[in-house]
mmCIF file with all atom_site columns, C-alpha atoms in Angstrom:
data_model
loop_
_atom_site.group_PDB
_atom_site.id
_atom_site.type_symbol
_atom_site.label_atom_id
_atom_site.label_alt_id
_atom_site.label_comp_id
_atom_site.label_asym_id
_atom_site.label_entity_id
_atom_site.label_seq_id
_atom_site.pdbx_PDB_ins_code
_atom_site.Cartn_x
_atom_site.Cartn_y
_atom_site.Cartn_z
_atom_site.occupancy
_atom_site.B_iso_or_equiv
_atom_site.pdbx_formal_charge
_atom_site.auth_seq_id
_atom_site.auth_comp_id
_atom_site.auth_asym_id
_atom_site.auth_atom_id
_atom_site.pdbx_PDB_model_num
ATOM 1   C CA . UNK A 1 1   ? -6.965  20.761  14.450  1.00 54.00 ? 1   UNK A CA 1
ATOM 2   C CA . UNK A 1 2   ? -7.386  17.217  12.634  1.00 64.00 ? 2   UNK A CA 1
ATOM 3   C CA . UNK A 1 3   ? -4.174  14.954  12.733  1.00 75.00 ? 3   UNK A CA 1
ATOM 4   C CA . UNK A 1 4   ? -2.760  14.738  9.096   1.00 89.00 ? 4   UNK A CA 1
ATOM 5   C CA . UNK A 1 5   ? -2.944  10.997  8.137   1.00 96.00 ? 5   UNK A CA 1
ATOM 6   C CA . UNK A 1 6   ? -0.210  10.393  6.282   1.00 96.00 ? 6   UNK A CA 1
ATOM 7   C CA . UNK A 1 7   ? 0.779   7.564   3.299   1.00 97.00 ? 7   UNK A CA 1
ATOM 8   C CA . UNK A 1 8   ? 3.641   6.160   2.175   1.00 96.00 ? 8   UNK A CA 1
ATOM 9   C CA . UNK A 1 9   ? 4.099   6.020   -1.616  1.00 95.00 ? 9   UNK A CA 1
ATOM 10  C CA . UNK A 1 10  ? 7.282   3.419   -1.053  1.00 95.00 ? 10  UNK A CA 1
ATOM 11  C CA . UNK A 1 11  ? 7.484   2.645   -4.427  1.00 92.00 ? 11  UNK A CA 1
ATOM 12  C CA . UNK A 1 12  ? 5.785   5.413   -6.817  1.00 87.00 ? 12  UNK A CA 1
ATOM 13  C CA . UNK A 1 13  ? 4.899   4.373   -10.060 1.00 83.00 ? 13  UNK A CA 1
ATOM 14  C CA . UNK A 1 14  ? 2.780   6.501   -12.413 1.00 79.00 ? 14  UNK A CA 1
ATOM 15  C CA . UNK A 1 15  ? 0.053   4.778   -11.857 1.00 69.00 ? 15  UNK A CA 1
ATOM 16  C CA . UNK A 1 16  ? 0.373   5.437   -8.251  1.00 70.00 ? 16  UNK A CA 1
ATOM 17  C CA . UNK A 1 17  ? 0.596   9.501   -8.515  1.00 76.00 ? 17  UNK A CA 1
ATOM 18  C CA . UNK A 1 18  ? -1.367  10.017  -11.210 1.00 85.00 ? 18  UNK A CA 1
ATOM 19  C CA . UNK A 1 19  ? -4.444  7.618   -10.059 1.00 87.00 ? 19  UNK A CA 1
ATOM 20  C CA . UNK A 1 20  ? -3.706  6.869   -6.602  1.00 89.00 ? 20  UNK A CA 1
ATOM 21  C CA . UNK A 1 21  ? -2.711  10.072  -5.344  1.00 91.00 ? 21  UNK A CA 1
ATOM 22  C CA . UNK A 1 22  ? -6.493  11.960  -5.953  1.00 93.00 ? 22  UNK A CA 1
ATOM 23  C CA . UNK A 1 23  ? -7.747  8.562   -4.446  1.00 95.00 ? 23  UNK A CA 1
ATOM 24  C CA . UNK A 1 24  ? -6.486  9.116   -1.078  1.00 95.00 ? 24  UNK A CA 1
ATOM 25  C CA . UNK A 1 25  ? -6.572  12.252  -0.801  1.00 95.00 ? 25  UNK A CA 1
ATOM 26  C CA . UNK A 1 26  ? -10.260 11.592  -1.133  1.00 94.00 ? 26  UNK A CA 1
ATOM 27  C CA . UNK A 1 27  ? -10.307 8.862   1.308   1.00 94.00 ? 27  UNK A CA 1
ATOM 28  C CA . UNK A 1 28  ? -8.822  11.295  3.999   1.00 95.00 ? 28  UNK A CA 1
ATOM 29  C CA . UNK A 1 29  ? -4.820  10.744  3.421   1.00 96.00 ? 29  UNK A CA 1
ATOM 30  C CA . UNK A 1 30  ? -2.457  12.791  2.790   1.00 96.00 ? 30  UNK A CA 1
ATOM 31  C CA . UNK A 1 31  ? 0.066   10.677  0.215   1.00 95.00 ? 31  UNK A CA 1
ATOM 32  C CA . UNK A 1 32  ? 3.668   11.781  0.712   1.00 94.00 ? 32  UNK A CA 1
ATOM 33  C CA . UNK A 1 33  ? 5.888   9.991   -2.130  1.00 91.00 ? 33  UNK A CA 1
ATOM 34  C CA . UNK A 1 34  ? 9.623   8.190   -1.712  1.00 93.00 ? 34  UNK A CA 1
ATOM 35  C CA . UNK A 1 35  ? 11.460  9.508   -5.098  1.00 91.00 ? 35  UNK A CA 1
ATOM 36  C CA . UNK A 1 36  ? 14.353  7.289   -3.981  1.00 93.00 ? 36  UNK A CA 1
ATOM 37  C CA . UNK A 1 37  ? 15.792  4.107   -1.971  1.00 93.00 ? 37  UNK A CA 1
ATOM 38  C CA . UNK A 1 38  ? 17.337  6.767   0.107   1.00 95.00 ? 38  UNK A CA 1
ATOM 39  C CA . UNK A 1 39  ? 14.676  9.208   0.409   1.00 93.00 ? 39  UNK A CA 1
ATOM 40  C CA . UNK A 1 40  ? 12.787  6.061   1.431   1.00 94.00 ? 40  UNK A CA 1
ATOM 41  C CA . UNK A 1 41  ? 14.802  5.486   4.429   1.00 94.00 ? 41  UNK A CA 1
ATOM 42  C CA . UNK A 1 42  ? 14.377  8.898   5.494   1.00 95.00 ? 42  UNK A CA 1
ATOM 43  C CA . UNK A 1 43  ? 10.954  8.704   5.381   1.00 95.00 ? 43  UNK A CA 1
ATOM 44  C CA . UNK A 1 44  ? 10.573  5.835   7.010   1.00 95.00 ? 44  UNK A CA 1
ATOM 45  C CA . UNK A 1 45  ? 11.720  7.820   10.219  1.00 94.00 ? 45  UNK A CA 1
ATOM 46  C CA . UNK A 1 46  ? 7.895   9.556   10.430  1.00 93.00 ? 46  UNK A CA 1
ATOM 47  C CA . UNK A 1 47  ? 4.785   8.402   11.257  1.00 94.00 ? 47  UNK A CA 1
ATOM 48  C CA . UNK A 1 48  ? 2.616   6.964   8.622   1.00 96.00 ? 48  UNK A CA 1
ATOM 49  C CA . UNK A 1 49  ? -1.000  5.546   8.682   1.00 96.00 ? 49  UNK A CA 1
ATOM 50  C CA . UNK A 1 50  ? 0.093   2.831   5.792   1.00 96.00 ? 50  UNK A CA 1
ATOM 51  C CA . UNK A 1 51  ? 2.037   2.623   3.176   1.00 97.00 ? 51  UNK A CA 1
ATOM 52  C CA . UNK A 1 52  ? 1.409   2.002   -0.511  1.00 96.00 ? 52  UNK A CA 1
ATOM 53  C CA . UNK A 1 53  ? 3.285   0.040   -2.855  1.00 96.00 ? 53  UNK A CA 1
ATOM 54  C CA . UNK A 1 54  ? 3.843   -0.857  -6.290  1.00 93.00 ? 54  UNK A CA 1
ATOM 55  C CA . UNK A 1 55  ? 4.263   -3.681  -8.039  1.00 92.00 ? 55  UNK A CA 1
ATOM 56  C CA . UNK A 1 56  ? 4.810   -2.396  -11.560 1.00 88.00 ? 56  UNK A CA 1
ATOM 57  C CA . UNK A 1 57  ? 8.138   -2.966  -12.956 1.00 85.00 ? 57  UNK A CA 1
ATOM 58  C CA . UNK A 1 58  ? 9.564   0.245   -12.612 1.00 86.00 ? 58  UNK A CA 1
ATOM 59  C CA . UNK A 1 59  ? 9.096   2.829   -10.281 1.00 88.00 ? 59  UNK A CA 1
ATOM 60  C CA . UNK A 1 60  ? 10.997  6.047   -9.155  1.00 85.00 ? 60  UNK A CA 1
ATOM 61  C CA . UNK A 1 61  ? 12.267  3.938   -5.949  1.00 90.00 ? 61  UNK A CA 1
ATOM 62  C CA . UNK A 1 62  ? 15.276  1.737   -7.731  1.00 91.00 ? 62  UNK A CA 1
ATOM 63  C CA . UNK A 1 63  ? 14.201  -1.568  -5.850  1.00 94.00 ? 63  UNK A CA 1
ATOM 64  C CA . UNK A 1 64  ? 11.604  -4.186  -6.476  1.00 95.00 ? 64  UNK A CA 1
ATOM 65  C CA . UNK A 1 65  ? 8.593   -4.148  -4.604  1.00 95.00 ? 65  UNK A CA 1
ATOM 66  C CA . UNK A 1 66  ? 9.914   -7.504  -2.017  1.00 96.00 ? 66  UNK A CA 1
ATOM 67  C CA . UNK A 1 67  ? 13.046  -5.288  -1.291  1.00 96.00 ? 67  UNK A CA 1
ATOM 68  C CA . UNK A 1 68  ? 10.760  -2.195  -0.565  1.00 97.00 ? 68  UNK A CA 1
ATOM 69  C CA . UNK A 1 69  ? 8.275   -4.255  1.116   1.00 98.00 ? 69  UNK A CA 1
ATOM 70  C CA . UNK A 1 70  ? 11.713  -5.466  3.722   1.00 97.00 ? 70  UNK A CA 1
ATOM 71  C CA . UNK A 1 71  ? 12.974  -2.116  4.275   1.00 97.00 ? 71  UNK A CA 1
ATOM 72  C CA . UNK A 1 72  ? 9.242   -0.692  5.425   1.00 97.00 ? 72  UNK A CA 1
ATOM 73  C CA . UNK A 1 73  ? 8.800   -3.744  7.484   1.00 96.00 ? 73  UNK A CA 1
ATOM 74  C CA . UNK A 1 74  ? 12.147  -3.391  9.337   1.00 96.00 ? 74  UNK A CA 1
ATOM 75  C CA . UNK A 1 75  ? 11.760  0.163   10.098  1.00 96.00 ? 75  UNK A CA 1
ATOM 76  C CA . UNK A 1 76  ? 7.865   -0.255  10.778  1.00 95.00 ? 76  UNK A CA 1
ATOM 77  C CA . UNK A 1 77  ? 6.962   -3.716  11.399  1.00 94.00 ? 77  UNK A CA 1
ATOM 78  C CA . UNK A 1 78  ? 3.504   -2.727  12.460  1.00 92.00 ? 78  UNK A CA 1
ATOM 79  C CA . UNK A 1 79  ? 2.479   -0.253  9.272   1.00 95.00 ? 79  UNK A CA 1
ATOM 80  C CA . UNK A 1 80  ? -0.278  -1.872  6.992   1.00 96.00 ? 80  UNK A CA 1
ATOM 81  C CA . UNK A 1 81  ? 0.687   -1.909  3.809   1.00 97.00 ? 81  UNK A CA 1
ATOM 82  C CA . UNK A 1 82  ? -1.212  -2.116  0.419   1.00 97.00 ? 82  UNK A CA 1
ATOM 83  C CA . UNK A 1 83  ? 0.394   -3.198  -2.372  1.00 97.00 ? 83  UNK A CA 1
ATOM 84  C CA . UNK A 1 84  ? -0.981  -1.579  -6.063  1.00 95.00 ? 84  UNK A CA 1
ATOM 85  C CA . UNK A 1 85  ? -0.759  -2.028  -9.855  1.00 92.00 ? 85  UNK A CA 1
ATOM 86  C CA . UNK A 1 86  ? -2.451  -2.465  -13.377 1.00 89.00 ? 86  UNK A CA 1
ATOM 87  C CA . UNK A 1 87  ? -2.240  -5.501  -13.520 1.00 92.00 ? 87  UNK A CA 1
ATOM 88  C CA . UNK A 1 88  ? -5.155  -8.202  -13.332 1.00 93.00 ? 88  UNK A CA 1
ATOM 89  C CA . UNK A 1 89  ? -6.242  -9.771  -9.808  1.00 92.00 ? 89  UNK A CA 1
ATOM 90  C CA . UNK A 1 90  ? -4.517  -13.326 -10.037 1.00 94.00 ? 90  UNK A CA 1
ATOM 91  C CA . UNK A 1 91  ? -1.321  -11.417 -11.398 1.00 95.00 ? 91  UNK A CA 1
ATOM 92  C CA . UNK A 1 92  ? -1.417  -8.653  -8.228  1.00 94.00 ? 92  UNK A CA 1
ATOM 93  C CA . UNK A 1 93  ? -1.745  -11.307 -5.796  1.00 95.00 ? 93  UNK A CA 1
ATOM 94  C CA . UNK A 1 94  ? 1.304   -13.451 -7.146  1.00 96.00 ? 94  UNK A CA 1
ATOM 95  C CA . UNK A 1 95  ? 2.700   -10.253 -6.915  1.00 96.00 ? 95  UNK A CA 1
ATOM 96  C CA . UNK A 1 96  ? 2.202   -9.684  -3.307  1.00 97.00 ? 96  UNK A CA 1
ATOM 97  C CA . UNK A 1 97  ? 2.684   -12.994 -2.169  1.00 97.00 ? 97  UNK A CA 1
ATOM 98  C CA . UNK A 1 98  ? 6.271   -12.874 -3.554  1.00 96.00 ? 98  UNK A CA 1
ATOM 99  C CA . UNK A 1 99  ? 7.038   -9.177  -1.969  1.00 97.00 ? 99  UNK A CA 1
ATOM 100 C CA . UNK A 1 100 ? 5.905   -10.696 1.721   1.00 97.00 ? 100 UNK A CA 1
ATOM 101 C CA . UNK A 1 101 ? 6.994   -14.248 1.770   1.00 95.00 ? 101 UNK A CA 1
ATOM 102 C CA . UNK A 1 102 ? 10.200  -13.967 2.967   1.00 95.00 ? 102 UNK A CA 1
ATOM 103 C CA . UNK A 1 103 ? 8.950   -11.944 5.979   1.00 96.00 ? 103 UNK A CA 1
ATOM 104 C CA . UNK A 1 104 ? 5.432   -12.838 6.739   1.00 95.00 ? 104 UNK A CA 1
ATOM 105 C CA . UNK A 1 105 ? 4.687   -17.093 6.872   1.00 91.00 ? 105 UNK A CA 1
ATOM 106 C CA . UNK A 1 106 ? 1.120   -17.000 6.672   1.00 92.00 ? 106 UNK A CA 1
ATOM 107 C CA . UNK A 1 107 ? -0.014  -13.886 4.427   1.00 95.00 ? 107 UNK A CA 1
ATOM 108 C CA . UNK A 1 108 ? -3.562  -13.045 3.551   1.00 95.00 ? 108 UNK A CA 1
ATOM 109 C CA . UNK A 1 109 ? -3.484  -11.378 0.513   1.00 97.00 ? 109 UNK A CA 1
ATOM 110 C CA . UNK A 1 110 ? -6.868  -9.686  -0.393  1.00 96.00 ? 110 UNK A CA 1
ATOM 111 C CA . UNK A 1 111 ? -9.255  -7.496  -2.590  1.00 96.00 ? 111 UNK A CA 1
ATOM 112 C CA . UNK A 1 112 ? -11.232 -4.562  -1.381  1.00 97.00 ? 112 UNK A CA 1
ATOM 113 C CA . UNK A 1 113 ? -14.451 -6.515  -0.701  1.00 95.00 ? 113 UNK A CA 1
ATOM 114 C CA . UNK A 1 114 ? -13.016 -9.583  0.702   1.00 95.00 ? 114 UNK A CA 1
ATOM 115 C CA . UNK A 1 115 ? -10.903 -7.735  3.443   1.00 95.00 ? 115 UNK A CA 1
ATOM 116 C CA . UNK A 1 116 ? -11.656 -9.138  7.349   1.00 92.00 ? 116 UNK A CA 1
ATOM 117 C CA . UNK A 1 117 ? -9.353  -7.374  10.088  1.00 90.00 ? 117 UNK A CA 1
ATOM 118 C CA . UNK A 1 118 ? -10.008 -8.892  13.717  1.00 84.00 ? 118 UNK A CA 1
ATOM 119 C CA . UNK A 1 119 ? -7.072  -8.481  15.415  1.00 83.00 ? 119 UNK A CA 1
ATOM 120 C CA . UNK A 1 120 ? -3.515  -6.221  15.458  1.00 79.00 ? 120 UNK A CA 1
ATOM 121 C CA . UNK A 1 121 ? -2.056  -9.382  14.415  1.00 78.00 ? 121 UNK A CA 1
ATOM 122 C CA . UNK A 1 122 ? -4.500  -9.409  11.155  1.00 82.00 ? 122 UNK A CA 1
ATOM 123 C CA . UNK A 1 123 ? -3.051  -5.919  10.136  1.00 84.00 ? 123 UNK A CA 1
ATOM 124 C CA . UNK A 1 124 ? -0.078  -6.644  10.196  1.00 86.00 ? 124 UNK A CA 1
ATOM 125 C CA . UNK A 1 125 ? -0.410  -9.709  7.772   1.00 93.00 ? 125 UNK A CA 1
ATOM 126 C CA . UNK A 1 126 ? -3.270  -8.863  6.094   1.00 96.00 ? 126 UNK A CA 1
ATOM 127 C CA . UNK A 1 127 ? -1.928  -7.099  2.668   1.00 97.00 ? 127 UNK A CA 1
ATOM 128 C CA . UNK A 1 128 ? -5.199  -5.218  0.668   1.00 97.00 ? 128 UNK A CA 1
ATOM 129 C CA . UNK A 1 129 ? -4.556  -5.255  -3.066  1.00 97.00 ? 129 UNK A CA 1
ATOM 130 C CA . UNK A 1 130 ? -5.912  -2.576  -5.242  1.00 96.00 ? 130 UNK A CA 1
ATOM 131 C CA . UNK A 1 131 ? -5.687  -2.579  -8.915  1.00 94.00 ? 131 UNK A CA 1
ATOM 132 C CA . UNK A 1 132 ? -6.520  0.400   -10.978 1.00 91.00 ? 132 UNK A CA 1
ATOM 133 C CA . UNK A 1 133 ? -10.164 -0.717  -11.593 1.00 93.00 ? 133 UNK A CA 1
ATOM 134 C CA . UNK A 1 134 ? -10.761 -1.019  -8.101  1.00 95.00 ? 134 UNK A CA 1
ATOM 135 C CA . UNK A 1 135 ? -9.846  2.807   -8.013  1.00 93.00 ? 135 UNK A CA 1
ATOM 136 C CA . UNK A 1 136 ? -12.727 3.604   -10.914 1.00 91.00 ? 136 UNK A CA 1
ATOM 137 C CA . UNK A 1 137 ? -16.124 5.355   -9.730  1.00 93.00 ? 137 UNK A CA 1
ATOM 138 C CA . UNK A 1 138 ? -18.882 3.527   -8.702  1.00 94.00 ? 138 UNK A CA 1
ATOM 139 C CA . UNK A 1 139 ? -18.883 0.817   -6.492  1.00 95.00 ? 139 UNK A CA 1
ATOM 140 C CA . UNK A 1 140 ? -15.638 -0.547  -6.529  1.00 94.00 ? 140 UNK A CA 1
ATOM 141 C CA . UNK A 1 141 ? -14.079 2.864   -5.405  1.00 95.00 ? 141 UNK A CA 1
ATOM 142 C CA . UNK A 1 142 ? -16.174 2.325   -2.129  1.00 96.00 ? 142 UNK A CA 1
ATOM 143 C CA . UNK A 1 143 ? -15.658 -1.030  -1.120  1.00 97.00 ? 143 UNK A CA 1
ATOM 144 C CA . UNK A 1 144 ? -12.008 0.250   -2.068  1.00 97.00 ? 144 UNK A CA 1
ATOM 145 C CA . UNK A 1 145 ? -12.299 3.158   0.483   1.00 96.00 ? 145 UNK A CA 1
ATOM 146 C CA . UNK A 1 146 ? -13.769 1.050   2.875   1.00 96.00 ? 146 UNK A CA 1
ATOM 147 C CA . UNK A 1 147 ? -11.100 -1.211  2.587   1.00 97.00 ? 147 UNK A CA 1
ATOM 148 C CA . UNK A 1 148 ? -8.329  1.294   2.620   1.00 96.00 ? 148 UNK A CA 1
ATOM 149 C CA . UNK A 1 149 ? -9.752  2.604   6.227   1.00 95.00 ? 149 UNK A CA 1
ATOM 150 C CA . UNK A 1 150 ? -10.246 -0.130  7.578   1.00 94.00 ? 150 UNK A CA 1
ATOM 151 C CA . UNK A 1 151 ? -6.822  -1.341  7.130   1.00 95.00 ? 151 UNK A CA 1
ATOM 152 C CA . UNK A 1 152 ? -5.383  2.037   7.451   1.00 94.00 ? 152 UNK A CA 1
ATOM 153 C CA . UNK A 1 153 ? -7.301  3.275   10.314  1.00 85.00 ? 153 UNK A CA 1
#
């Protein structure tokens, strides 16, 4: 029997189960969503190929995304992490780079088709950003699967 590869919705958003959710389940995950700060933390006691979060302004999780983004990392310093929205590239990766920079000094923050992992050390600072359009048929939802396994494993 396959092992279930499991993903952490830290910080659902809409966007996140409604569009996210048939993504990776199609990319070979098996999403399992935090409906609460608390539930978080109890989730964060399993074993997770990566975990997703959200950088939308609200979310069922009643933290921002740099707060959610600290409590993953102190439970499970090593999980890769992908952060997600609607919003447009430039705005995503502000978005990132404020969730991280407090914990990680030197973050790459990155886009489906630019992603480069060579080392442990590159997953675990290497933060994939996928925006809804990245999630759309075609090519982009490739190089976005790609990514996603890659960083995922």
């Amino acid at each position: 029997m396959a092992v279930e590869k499991r993903v952490l919705l830290a910080r659902p958003h809409a966007f996140i189960v409604n569009q996210m959710r048939p993504f990776l389940l199609e990319a070979g995950y098996t999403p399992v969503g935090a409906q609460s700060v608390e539930h978080l933390a109890q989730e964060l006691r399993g074993t997770f190929h990566g975990a997703i979060i959200s950088t939308a302004v609200s979310s069922t999780v009643d933290a921002d995304a740099a707060t959610v983004f600290r409590l993953v990392r102190e439970k499970l310093p090593r999980l890769p992490i992908v952060f997600a929205g609607m919003a447009d590239a430039a705005t995503m990766k502000l978005s990132a780079e404020r969730a991280v920079k407090a914990l990680v000094s030197t973050p790459t923050i990155t886009s489906p088709q630019d992603l480069r992992i060579s080392t442990a050390a590159d997953r675990s600072a290497t933060f994939l950003v996928l925006r809804k359009e990245d999630l759309m048929p075609g090519e982009s939802q490739e190089a976005a699967m790609r990514a996603l396994r890659t960083l995922f494993g």
